[in-house]
mmCIF file with all atom_site columns, C-alpha atoms in Angstrom:
data_model
loop_
_atom_site.group_PDB
_atom_site.id
_atom_site.type_symbol
_atom_site.label_atom_id
_atom_site.label_alt_id
_atom_site.label_comp_id
_atom_site.label_asym_id
_atom_site.label_entity_id
_atom_site.label_seq_id
_atom_site.pdbx_PDB_ins_code
_atom_site.Cartn_x
_atom_site.Cartn_y
_atom_site.Cartn_z
_atom_site.occupancy
_atom_site.B_iso_or_equiv
_atom_site.pdbx_formal_charge
_atom_site.auth_seq_id
_atom_site.auth_comp_id
_atom_site.auth_asym_id
_atom_site.auth_atom_id
_atom_site.pdbx_PDB_model_num
ATOM 1  C CA . MET A 1 1  ? 164.223 233.423 -37.092 1.00 0.00 ? 1  MET A CA 1
ATOM 2  C CA . TYR A 1 2  ? 164.203 233.068 -33.312 1.00 0.00 ? 2  TYR A CA 1
ATOM 3  C CA . ILE A 1 3  ? 167.965 232.719 -33.269 1.00 0.00 ? 3  ILE A CA 1
ATOM 4  C CA . PHE A 1 4  ? 168.331 236.020 -35.136 1.00 0.00 ? 4  PHE A CA 1
ATOM 5  C CA . ILE A 1 5  ? 166.025 237.787 -32.672 1.00 0.00 ? 5  ILE A CA 1
ATOM 6  C CA . PHE A 1 6  ? 167.925 236.228 -29.766 1.00 0.00 ? 6  PHE A CA 1
ATOM 7  C CA . PHE A 1 7  ? 171.262 237.543 -31.061 1.00 0.00 ? 7  PHE A CA 1
ATOM 8  C CA . CYS A 1 8  ? 169.770 240.992 -31.712 1.00 0.00 ? 8  CYS A CA 1
ATOM 9  C CA . VAL A 1 9  ? 168.489 241.161 -28.133 1.00 0.00 ? 9  VAL A CA 1
ATOM 10 C CA . ILE A 1 10 ? 171.871 240.053 -26.766 1.00 0.00 ? 10 ILE A CA 1
ATOM 11 C CA . PHE A 1 11 ? 173.715 242.624 -28.907 1.00 0.00 ? 11 PHE A CA 1
ATOM 12 C CA . ALA A 1 12 ? 171.356 245.465 -27.972 1.00 0.00 ? 12 ALA A CA 1
ATOM 13 C CA . GLY A 1 13 ? 171.524 244.553 -24.288 1.00 0.00 ? 13 GLY A CA 1
ATOM 14 C CA . SER A 1 14 ? 175.305 244.511 -24.259 1.00 0.00 ? 14 SER A CA 1
ATOM 15 C CA . PHE A 1 15 ? 175.406 247.850 -26.069 1.00 0.00 ? 15 PHE A CA 1
ATOM 16 C CA . ILE A 1 16 ? 173.040 249.418 -23.534 1.00 0.00 ? 16 ILE A CA 1
ATOM 17 C CA . LEU A 1 17 ? 175.078 248.052 -20.613 1.00 0.00 ? 17 LEU A CA 1
ATOM 18 C CA . PHE A 1 18 ? 178.267 249.434 -22.178 1.00 0.00 ? 18 PHE A CA 1
ATOM 19 C CA . ALA A 1 19 ? 176.616 252.845 -22.620 1.00 0.00 ? 19 ALA A CA 1
ATOM 20 C CA . PHE A 1 20 ? 175.562 252.930 -18.955 1.00 0.00 ? 20 PHE A CA 1
ATOM 21 C CA . TYR A 1 21 ? 179.065 251.882 -17.900 1.00 0.00 ? 21 TYR A CA 1
ATOM 22 C CA . LYS A 1 22 ? 180.673 254.669 -19.936 1.00 0.00 ? 22 LYS A CA 1
ATOM 23 C CA . ALA A 1 23 ? 178.158 257.238 -18.715 1.00 0.00 ? 23 ALA A CA 1
ATOM 24 C CA . GLY A 1 24 ? 178.828 256.291 -15.104 1.00 0.00 ? 24 GLY A CA 1
ATOM 25 C CA . ARG A 1 25 ? 182.620 256.321 -15.368 1.00 0.00 ? 25 ARG A CA 1
ATOM 26 C CA . GLY A 1 26 ? 182.887 259.184 -17.820 1.00 0.00 ? 26 GLY A CA 1
ATOM 27 C CA . PHE A 1 27 ? 185.225 259.132 -20.752 1.00 0.00 ? 27 PHE A CA 1
ATOM 28 C CA . ALA A 1 28 ? 188.892 258.872 -19.880 1.00 0.00 ? 28 ALA A CA 1
ATOM 29 C CA . SER A 1 29 ? 191.082 261.854 -20.537 1.00 0.00 ? 29 SER A CA 1
ATOM 30 C CA . PRO A 1 30 ? 194.591 261.410 -21.930 1.00 0.00 ? 30 PRO A CA 1
ATOM 31 C CA . THR A 1 31 ? 197.108 259.848 -19.593 1.00 0.00 ? 31 THR A CA 1
ATOM 32 C CA . ILE A 1 32 ? 199.208 261.975 -17.267 1.00 0.00 ? 32 ILE A CA 1
ATOM 33 C CA . GLU A 1 33 ? 202.281 261.108 -15.260 1.00 0.00 ? 33 GLU A CA 1
ATOM 34 C CA . CYS A 1 34 ? 201.740 260.685 -11.529 1.00 0.00 ? 34 CYS A CA 1
ATOM 35 C CA . PRO A 1 35 ? 203.875 263.322 -9.746  1.00 0.00 ? 35 PRO A CA 1
ATOM 36 C CA . VAL A 1 36 ? 204.695 260.872 -6.930  1.00 0.00 ? 36 VAL A CA 1
ATOM 37 C CA . CYS A 1 37 ? 205.646 257.597 -8.639  1.00 0.00 ? 37 CYS A CA 1
ATOM 38 C CA . SER A 1 38 ? 205.993 258.654 -12.330 1.00 0.00 ? 38 SER A CA 1
ATOM 39 C CA . ARG A 1 39 ? 203.445 256.050 -13.470 1.00 0.00 ? 39 ARG A CA 1
ATOM 40 C CA . ASN A 1 40 ? 201.101 256.893 -16.368 1.00 0.00 ? 40 ASN A CA 1
ATOM 41 C CA . VAL A 1 41 ? 197.534 257.247 -15.073 1.00 0.00 ? 41 VAL A CA 1
ATOM 42 C CA . LYS A 1 42 ? 194.261 257.637 -16.983 1.00 0.00 ? 42 LYS A CA 1
ATOM 43 C CA . LEU A 1 43 ? 192.040 260.243 -15.392 1.00 0.00 ? 43 LEU A CA 1
ATOM 44 C CA . TYR A 1 44 ? 188.285 260.099 -15.010 1.00 0.00 ? 44 TYR A CA 1
ATOM 45 C CA . GLY A 1 45 ? 186.929 263.519 -14.095 1.00 0.00 ? 45 GLY A CA 1
ATOM 46 C CA . ASN A 1 46 ? 188.728 266.128 -12.012 1.00 0.00 ? 46 ASN A CA 1
ATOM 47 C CA . ALA A 1 47 ? 190.122 263.799 -9.337  1.00 0.00 ? 47 ALA A CA 1
ATOM 48 C CA . THR A 1 48 ? 191.424 260.240 -9.343  1.00 0.00 ? 48 THR A CA 1
ATOM 49 C CA . ARG A 1 49 ? 193.817 257.958 -7.487  1.00 0.00 ? 49 ARG A CA 1
ATOM 50 C CA . CYS A 1 50 ? 197.027 256.490 -8.830  1.00 0.00 ? 50 CYS A CA 1
ATOM 51 C CA . TYR A 1 51 ? 196.596 252.726 -8.974  1.00 0.00 ? 51 TYR A CA 1
ATOM 52 C CA . LYS A 1 52 ? 200.205 252.086 -7.931  1.00 0.00 ? 52 LYS A CA 1
ATOM 53 C CA . CYS A 1 53 ? 200.983 254.505 -5.090  1.00 0.00 ? 53 CYS A CA 1
ATOM 54 C CA . LYS A 1 54 ? 197.332 255.310 -4.174  1.00 0.00 ? 54 LYS A CA 1
ATOM 55 C CA . SER A 1 55 ? 197.990 259.062 -4.051  1.00 0.00 ? 55 SER A CA 1
ATOM 56 C CA . LYS A 1 56 ? 195.008 261.261 -4.873  1.00 0.00 ? 56 LYS A CA 1
ATOM 57 C CA . LEU A 1 57 ? 195.460 263.495 -7.921  1.00 0.00 ? 57 LEU A CA 1
ATOM 58 C CA . ILE A 1 58 ? 193.369 266.663 -8.185  1.00 0.00 ? 58 ILE A CA 1
ATOM 59 C CA . LYS A 1 59 ? 193.104 268.971 -11.190 1.00 0.00 ? 59 LYS A CA 1
ATOM 60 C CA . HIS A 1 60 ? 194.376 272.447 -10.350 1.00 0.00 ? 60 HIS A CA 1
ATOM 61 C CA . ALA A 1 61 ? 192.830 275.616 -11.826 1.00 0.00 ? 61 ALA A CA 1
ATOM 62 C CA . ASN A 1 62 ? 195.747 276.048 -14.249 1.00 0.00 ? 62 ASN A CA 1
ATOM 63 C CA . GLY A 1 63 ? 195.188 272.566 -15.724 1.00 0.00 ? 63 GLY A CA 1
ATOM 64 C CA . ASN A 1 64 ? 197.983 270.699 -13.955 1.00 0.00 ? 64 ASN A CA 1
ATOM 65 C CA . TYR A 1 65 ? 197.291 267.736 -11.712 1.00 0.00 ? 65 TYR A CA 1
ATOM 66 C CA . ILE A 1 66 ? 198.671 267.908 -8.180  1.00 0.00 ? 66 ILE A CA 1
ATOM 67 C CA . LYS A 1 67 ? 198.805 265.519 -5.261  1.00 0.00 ? 67 LYS A CA 1
ATOM 68 C CA . GLY A 1 68 ? 195.797 266.133 -3.026  1.00 0.00 ? 68 GLY A CA 1
#
């Protein structure tokens, strides 16, 4: 019985930590191509950095992402 409770607590704790992680990072939008190095980049929010060339990508008003 104690083992079952232990596993339930571990499962619930990991789920809560995952939820906080996702809430903090936001859900990733579909990938776009970096205009500088042509690498596929997942975006979190309106601005992010390319992990290869380190250029900052900002969402423009028309929906395209430009180098900032």
